[in-house]
mmCIF file of N, CA and C in Angstrom:
data_model
loop_
_atom_site.group_PDB
_atom_site.id
_atom_site.type_symbol
_atom_site.label_atom_id
_atom_site.label_comp_id
_atom_site.label_asym_id
_atom_site.label_seq_id
_atom_site.Cartn_x
_atom_site.Cartn_y
_atom_site.Cartn_z
ATOM 1 N N UNK A 1 23.433 -6.477 4.667
ATOM 2 C CA UNK A 1 22.036 -6.289 4.813
ATOM 3 C C UNK A 1 21.709 -4.780 4.774
ATOM 4 N N UNK A 2 22.502 -3.995 5.469
ATOM 5 C CA UNK A 2 22.293 -2.511 5.451
ATOM 6 C C UNK A 2 22.494 -1.890 4.083
ATOM 7 N N UNK A 3 23.526 -2.316 3.368
ATOM 8 C CA UNK A 3 23.721 -1.758 2.060
ATOM 9 C C UNK A 3 22.636 -2.135 1.123
ATOM 10 N N UNK A 4 22.075 -3.365 1.254
ATOM 11 C CA UNK A 4 20.985 -3.787 0.406
ATOM 12 C C UNK A 4 19.708 -2.990 0.729
ATOM 13 N N UNK A 5 19.470 -2.672 1.968
ATOM 14 C CA UNK A 5 18.279 -1.871 2.359
ATOM 15 C C UNK A 5 18.495 -0.450 1.764
ATOM 16 N N UNK A 6 19.667 0.136 1.832
ATOM 17 C CA UNK A 6 19.926 1.469 1.252
ATOM 18 C C UNK A 6 19.677 1.434 -0.214
ATOM 19 N N UNK A 7 20.079 0.396 -0.900
ATOM 20 C CA UNK A 7 19.974 0.253 -2.352
ATOM 21 C C UNK A 7 18.445 0.256 -2.699
ATOM 22 N N UNK A 8 17.645 -0.497 -1.989
ATOM 23 C CA UNK A 8 16.169 -0.494 -2.245
ATOM 24 C C UNK A 8 15.560 0.846 -1.924
ATOM 25 N N UNK A 9 15.942 1.462 -0.814
ATOM 26 C CA UNK A 9 15.462 2.788 -0.445
ATOM 27 C C UNK A 9 15.740 3.822 -1.541
ATOM 28 N N UNK A 10 16.955 3.830 -2.055
ATOM 29 C CA UNK A 10 17.351 4.779 -3.087
ATOM 30 C C UNK A 10 16.603 4.477 -4.379
ATOM 31 N N UNK A 11 16.349 3.203 -4.686
ATOM 32 C CA UNK A 11 15.603 2.832 -5.861
ATOM 33 C C UNK A 11 14.128 3.238 -5.839
ATOM 34 N N UNK A 12 13.587 3.236 -4.623
ATOM 35 C CA UNK A 12 12.131 3.531 -4.492
ATOM 36 C C UNK A 12 11.822 4.999 -4.341
ATOM 37 N N UNK A 13 12.762 5.715 -3.643
ATOM 38 C CA UNK A 13 12.494 7.172 -3.333
ATOM 39 C C UNK A 13 13.677 8.028 -3.805
ATOM 40 N N UNK A 14 13.291 9.135 -4.392
ATOM 41 C CA UNK A 14 14.336 10.061 -4.875
ATOM 42 C C UNK A 14 15.305 10.465 -3.709
ATOM 43 N N UNK A 15 16.608 10.288 -3.932
ATOM 44 C CA UNK A 15 17.589 10.561 -2.946
ATOM 45 C C UNK A 15 17.429 9.749 -1.655
ATOM 46 N N UNK A 16 16.654 8.668 -1.710
ATOM 47 C CA UNK A 16 16.464 7.826 -0.531
ATOM 48 C C UNK A 16 15.635 8.476 0.562
ATOM 49 N N UNK A 17 14.892 9.512 0.224
ATOM 50 C CA UNK A 17 14.108 10.248 1.244
ATOM 51 C C UNK A 17 12.641 9.785 1.139
ATOM 52 N N UNK A 18 12.104 9.207 2.225
ATOM 53 C CA UNK A 18 10.732 8.786 2.287
ATOM 54 C C UNK A 18 9.883 9.999 2.526
ATOM 55 N N UNK A 19 8.728 10.131 1.808
ATOM 56 C CA UNK A 19 7.862 11.276 2.080
ATOM 57 C C UNK A 19 7.339 11.268 3.484
ATOM 58 N N UNK A 20 7.281 12.456 4.048
ATOM 59 C CA UNK A 20 6.862 12.579 5.463
ATOM 60 C C UNK A 20 5.467 12.056 5.772
ATOM 61 N N UNK A 21 4.577 12.195 4.755
ATOM 62 C CA UNK A 21 3.155 11.805 4.978
ATOM 63 C C UNK A 21 2.875 10.418 4.400
ATOM 64 N N UNK A 22 3.825 9.518 4.351
ATOM 65 C CA UNK A 22 3.620 8.221 3.801
ATOM 66 C C UNK A 22 2.796 7.293 4.782
ATOM 67 N N UNK A 23 1.822 6.624 4.223
ATOM 68 C CA UNK A 23 1.036 5.621 4.956
ATOM 69 C C UNK A 23 1.344 4.282 4.292
ATOM 70 N N UNK A 24 1.632 3.286 5.108
ATOM 71 C CA UNK A 24 1.875 1.961 4.578
ATOM 72 C C UNK A 24 0.701 1.075 4.891
ATOM 73 N N UNK A 25 0.369 0.208 3.877
ATOM 74 C CA UNK A 25 -0.762 -0.718 3.990
ATOM 75 C C UNK A 25 -0.282 -2.037 3.515
ATOM 76 N N UNK A 26 -0.481 -3.122 4.328
ATOM 77 C CA UNK A 26 -0.207 -4.465 3.895
ATOM 78 C C UNK A 26 -1.505 -5.159 3.744
ATOM 79 N N UNK A 27 -1.829 -5.630 2.494
ATOM 80 C CA UNK A 27 -3.037 -6.318 2.260
ATOM 81 C C UNK A 27 -2.800 -7.779 2.169
ATOM 82 N N UNK A 28 -3.240 -8.563 3.146
ATOM 83 C CA UNK A 28 -2.957 -9.963 3.212
ATOM 84 C C UNK A 28 -4.112 -10.763 2.599
ATOM 85 N N UNK A 29 -4.067 -10.866 1.306
ATOM 86 C CA UNK A 29 -5.072 -11.656 0.616
ATOM 87 C C UNK A 29 -4.467 -13.026 0.281
ATOM 88 N N UNK A 30 -3.653 -13.119 -0.752
ATOM 89 C CA UNK A 30 -2.981 -14.356 -1.112
ATOM 90 C C UNK A 30 -3.808 -15.594 -0.794
ATOM 91 N N UNK A 31 -3.289 -16.462 0.076
ATOM 92 C CA UNK A 31 -4.010 -17.688 0.454
ATOM 93 C C UNK A 31 -4.849 -17.541 1.657
ATOM 94 N N UNK A 32 -4.974 -16.320 2.214
ATOM 95 C CA UNK A 32 -5.713 -16.061 3.445
ATOM 96 C C UNK A 32 -7.174 -16.443 3.346
ATOM 97 N N UNK A 33 -7.739 -16.433 2.121
ATOM 98 C CA UNK A 33 -9.124 -16.816 1.928
ATOM 99 C C UNK A 33 -9.457 -18.240 2.376
ATOM 100 N N UNK A 34 -8.432 -19.054 2.563
ATOM 101 C CA UNK A 34 -8.662 -20.427 3.030
ATOM 102 C C UNK A 34 -8.974 -20.456 4.543
ATOM 103 N N UNK A 35 -8.601 -19.389 5.224
ATOM 104 C CA UNK A 35 -8.769 -19.266 6.696
ATOM 105 C C UNK A 35 -9.949 -18.385 7.116
ATOM 106 N N UNK A 36 -10.302 -17.404 6.268
ATOM 107 C CA UNK A 36 -11.266 -16.435 6.683
ATOM 108 C C UNK A 36 -11.818 -15.719 5.476
ATOM 109 N N UNK A 37 -12.899 -14.997 5.702
ATOM 110 C CA UNK A 37 -13.472 -14.093 4.635
ATOM 111 C C UNK A 37 -12.503 -12.915 4.539
ATOM 112 N N UNK A 38 -12.066 -12.604 3.281
ATOM 113 C CA UNK A 38 -11.178 -11.520 3.136
ATOM 114 C C UNK A 38 -11.832 -10.158 3.298
ATOM 115 N N UNK A 39 -11.087 -9.255 3.832
ATOM 116 C CA UNK A 39 -11.558 -7.850 4.033
ATOM 117 C C UNK A 39 -11.522 -7.182 2.668
ATOM 118 N N UNK A 40 -12.615 -6.509 2.260
ATOM 119 C CA UNK A 40 -12.713 -5.853 0.964
ATOM 120 C C UNK A 40 -11.764 -4.656 0.891
ATOM 121 N N UNK A 41 -11.407 -4.347 -0.338
ATOM 122 C CA UNK A 41 -10.484 -3.227 -0.557
ATOM 123 C C UNK A 41 -11.049 -1.867 -0.112
ATOM 124 N N UNK A 42 -12.397 -1.819 -0.138
ATOM 125 C CA UNK A 42 -13.047 -0.587 0.354
ATOM 126 C C UNK A 42 -12.759 -0.285 1.804
ATOM 127 N N UNK A 43 -12.649 -1.348 2.601
ATOM 128 C CA UNK A 43 -12.339 -1.198 4.006
ATOM 129 C C UNK A 43 -10.921 -0.723 4.223
ATOM 130 N N UNK A 44 -10.001 -1.243 3.348
ATOM 131 C CA UNK A 44 -8.584 -0.738 3.472
ATOM 132 C C UNK A 44 -8.555 0.737 3.108
ATOM 133 N N UNK A 45 -9.249 1.116 2.061
ATOM 134 C CA UNK A 45 -9.220 2.542 1.661
ATOM 135 C C UNK A 45 -9.879 3.394 2.743
ATOM 136 N N UNK A 46 -10.989 3.001 3.327
ATOM 137 C CA UNK A 46 -11.627 3.773 4.393
ATOM 138 C C UNK A 46 -10.692 3.867 5.610
ATOM 139 N N UNK A 47 -10.028 2.785 5.972
ATOM 140 C CA UNK A 47 -9.079 2.837 7.131
ATOM 141 C C UNK A 47 -7.906 3.788 6.805
ATOM 142 N N UNK A 48 -7.435 3.784 5.582
ATOM 143 C CA UNK A 48 -6.366 4.716 5.173
ATOM 144 C C UNK A 48 -6.798 6.111 5.255
ATOM 145 N N UNK A 49 -8.044 6.396 4.840
ATOM 146 C CA UNK A 49 -8.594 7.757 4.983
ATOM 147 C C UNK A 49 -8.627 8.207 6.446
ATOM 148 N N UNK A 50 -9.045 7.302 7.322
ATOM 149 C CA UNK A 50 -9.063 7.635 8.744
ATOM 150 C C UNK A 50 -7.673 7.897 9.299
ATOM 151 N N UNK A 51 -6.685 7.120 8.857
ATOM 152 C CA UNK A 51 -5.312 7.344 9.335
ATOM 153 C C UNK A 51 -4.808 8.685 8.870
ATOM 154 N N UNK A 52 -5.086 9.017 7.624
ATOM 155 C CA UNK A 52 -4.637 10.326 7.100
ATOM 156 C C UNK A 52 -5.335 11.450 7.775
ATOM 157 N N UNK A 53 -6.666 11.319 7.955
ATOM 158 C CA UNK A 53 -7.430 12.396 8.582
ATOM 159 C C UNK A 53 -7.800 13.517 7.634
ATOM 160 N N UNK A 54 -7.858 14.701 8.148
ATOM 161 C CA UNK A 54 -8.244 15.860 7.384
ATOM 162 C C UNK A 54 -7.311 16.010 6.159
ATOM 163 N N UNK A 55 -7.892 16.276 5.064
ATOM 164 C CA UNK A 55 -7.075 16.481 3.858
ATOM 165 C C UNK A 55 -6.891 15.220 3.017
ATOM 166 N N UNK A 56 -7.478 14.107 3.421
ATOM 167 C CA UNK A 56 -7.279 12.861 2.622
ATOM 168 C C UNK A 56 -7.701 13.011 1.202
ATOM 169 N N UNK A 57 -8.698 13.905 0.963
ATOM 170 C CA UNK A 57 -9.240 14.033 -0.347
ATOM 171 C C UNK A 57 -8.706 15.265 -1.118
ATOM 172 N N UNK A 58 -7.894 16.093 -0.479
ATOM 173 C CA UNK A 58 -7.458 17.297 -1.166
ATOM 174 C C UNK A 58 -5.936 17.428 -1.239
ATOM 175 N N UNK A 59 -5.248 16.970 -0.230
ATOM 176 C CA UNK A 59 -3.779 17.104 -0.244
ATOM 177 C C UNK A 59 -3.136 15.820 -0.870
ATOM 178 N N UNK A 60 -1.996 16.018 -1.514
ATOM 179 C CA UNK A 60 -1.313 14.855 -2.055
ATOM 180 C C UNK A 60 -0.932 13.851 -0.936
ATOM 181 N N UNK A 61 -1.176 12.554 -1.130
ATOM 182 C CA UNK A 61 -0.862 11.574 -0.176
ATOM 183 C C UNK A 61 -0.012 10.516 -0.798
ATOM 184 N N UNK A 62 0.895 9.915 -0.042
ATOM 185 C CA UNK A 62 1.821 8.879 -0.524
ATOM 186 C C UNK A 62 1.422 7.587 0.247
ATOM 187 N N UNK A 63 1.038 6.608 -0.554
ATOM 188 C CA UNK A 63 0.540 5.335 -0.043
ATOM 189 C C UNK A 63 1.389 4.219 -0.487
ATOM 190 N N UNK A 64 2.031 3.472 0.442
ATOM 191 C CA UNK A 64 2.905 2.325 0.112
ATOM 192 C C UNK A 64 1.990 1.092 0.374
ATOM 193 N N UNK A 65 1.737 0.318 -0.701
ATOM 194 C CA UNK A 65 0.902 -0.871 -0.605
ATOM 195 C C UNK A 65 1.751 -2.097 -0.844
ATOM 196 N N UNK A 66 1.684 -3.028 0.058
ATOM 197 C CA UNK A 66 2.391 -4.312 -0.154
ATOM 198 C C UNK A 66 1.369 -5.400 -0.075
ATOM 199 N N UNK A 67 1.511 -6.416 -0.956
ATOM 200 C CA UNK A 67 0.591 -7.548 -0.944
ATOM 201 C C UNK A 67 1.208 -8.680 -1.728
ATOM 202 N N UNK A 68 0.750 -9.902 -1.390
ATOM 203 C CA UNK A 68 1.156 -11.091 -2.130
ATOM 204 C C UNK A 68 0.218 -11.294 -3.287
ATOM 205 N N UNK A 69 -0.847 -10.587 -3.390
ATOM 206 C CA UNK A 69 -1.866 -10.766 -4.360
ATOM 207 C C UNK A 69 -1.998 -9.582 -5.302
ATOM 208 N N UNK A 70 -1.749 -9.779 -6.568
ATOM 209 C CA UNK A 70 -1.817 -8.673 -7.521
ATOM 210 C C UNK A 70 -3.195 -8.117 -7.663
ATOM 211 N N UNK A 71 -4.234 -8.877 -7.331
ATOM 212 C CA UNK A 71 -5.640 -8.347 -7.336
ATOM 213 C C UNK A 71 -5.796 -7.267 -6.317
ATOM 214 N N UNK A 72 -5.198 -7.432 -5.168
ATOM 215 C CA UNK A 72 -5.286 -6.405 -4.103
ATOM 216 C C UNK A 72 -4.663 -5.088 -4.570
ATOM 217 N N UNK A 73 -3.491 -5.244 -5.151
ATOM 218 C CA UNK A 73 -2.790 -4.041 -5.620
ATOM 219 C C UNK A 73 -3.571 -3.366 -6.723
ATOM 220 N N UNK A 74 -4.093 -4.111 -7.652
ATOM 221 C CA UNK A 74 -4.892 -3.554 -8.743
ATOM 222 C C UNK A 74 -6.157 -2.907 -8.249
ATOM 223 N N UNK A 75 -6.894 -3.604 -7.363
ATOM 224 C CA UNK A 75 -8.137 -3.025 -6.820
ATOM 225 C C UNK A 75 -7.860 -1.749 -6.073
ATOM 226 N N UNK A 76 -6.799 -1.702 -5.248
ATOM 227 C CA UNK A 76 -6.535 -0.529 -4.449
ATOM 228 C C UNK A 76 -6.171 0.626 -5.399
ATOM 229 N N UNK A 77 -5.334 0.366 -6.394
ATOM 230 C CA UNK A 77 -4.909 1.449 -7.281
ATOM 231 C C UNK A 77 -6.092 2.007 -8.117
ATOM 232 N N UNK A 78 -7.021 1.172 -8.482
ATOM 233 C CA UNK A 78 -8.196 1.635 -9.212
ATOM 234 C C UNK A 78 -9.148 2.472 -8.342
ATOM 235 N N UNK A 79 -9.310 2.084 -7.098
ATOM 236 C CA UNK A 79 -10.314 2.702 -6.221
ATOM 237 C C UNK A 79 -9.806 3.855 -5.316
ATOM 238 N N UNK A 80 -8.471 3.967 -5.243
ATOM 239 C CA UNK A 80 -7.940 5.039 -4.379
ATOM 240 C C UNK A 80 -8.262 6.438 -4.959
ATOM 241 N N UNK A 81 -8.387 7.460 -4.099
ATOM 242 C CA UNK A 81 -8.666 8.777 -4.589
ATOM 243 C C UNK A 81 -7.555 9.276 -5.561
ATOM 244 N N UNK A 82 -7.937 10.172 -6.429
ATOM 245 C CA UNK A 82 -7.034 10.709 -7.456
ATOM 246 C C UNK A 82 -5.765 11.402 -6.878
ATOM 247 N N UNK A 83 -5.907 11.988 -5.699
ATOM 248 C CA UNK A 83 -4.775 12.784 -5.149
ATOM 249 C C UNK A 83 -3.782 11.915 -4.423
ATOM 250 N N UNK A 84 -4.066 10.533 -4.377
ATOM 251 C CA UNK A 84 -3.100 9.657 -3.723
ATOM 252 C C UNK A 84 -2.140 9.086 -4.732
ATOM 253 N N UNK A 85 -0.865 9.104 -4.311
ATOM 254 C CA UNK A 85 0.183 8.521 -5.162
ATOM 255 C C UNK A 85 0.526 7.173 -4.516
ATOM 256 N N UNK A 86 0.350 6.099 -5.320
ATOM 257 C CA UNK A 86 0.598 4.765 -4.818
ATOM 258 C C UNK A 86 1.932 4.218 -5.184
ATOM 259 N N UNK A 87 2.578 3.594 -4.248
ATOM 260 C CA UNK A 87 3.822 2.824 -4.476
ATOM 261 C C UNK A 87 3.447 1.411 -4.222
ATOM 262 N N UNK A 88 3.412 0.540 -5.177
ATOM 263 C CA UNK A 88 2.913 -0.747 -5.073
ATOM 264 C C UNK A 88 4.003 -1.791 -5.135
ATOM 265 N N UNK A 89 4.049 -2.710 -4.126
ATOM 266 C CA UNK A 89 5.058 -3.723 -4.106
ATOM 267 C C UNK A 89 4.348 -5.105 -4.022
ATOM 268 N N UNK A 90 4.575 -5.915 -5.024
ATOM 269 C CA UNK A 90 4.043 -7.293 -5.028
ATOM 270 C C UNK A 90 5.065 -8.178 -4.370
ATOM 271 N N UNK A 91 4.716 -8.739 -3.200
ATOM 272 C CA UNK A 91 5.608 -9.604 -2.463
ATOM 273 C C UNK A 91 5.441 -11.023 -2.963
ATOM 274 N N UNK A 92 6.549 -11.713 -3.072
ATOM 275 C CA UNK A 92 6.557 -13.115 -3.488
ATOM 276 C C UNK A 92 6.774 -13.948 -2.241
ATOM 277 N N UNK A 93 5.868 -14.869 -1.958
ATOM 278 C CA UNK A 93 5.974 -15.752 -0.818
ATOM 279 C C UNK A 93 7.056 -16.780 -1.105
ATOM 280 N N UNK A 94 7.934 -16.910 -0.147
ATOM 281 C CA UNK A 94 9.044 -17.886 -0.333
ATOM 282 C C UNK A 94 8.672 -19.270 0.181
#
């Protein structure tokens, strides 16, 4: 398990080093709409801005987005600020 985790880490980040200012966001859309009204992508972006704080719009930011729904990943990548670098992972429900 450890070697597999290291393999993924090295595949995602240069030299396996995670950027110090990385923010992770999990967008649970998938089948969640059957249980509740989904939170819009704008709310996820606003929450991410609040987590980052000062400099969200000027300094480079690294955002790791995970979701089961490719629409969530697409919407976030289109609407996120230009200075954000997104790492997008589409999770497959087992």
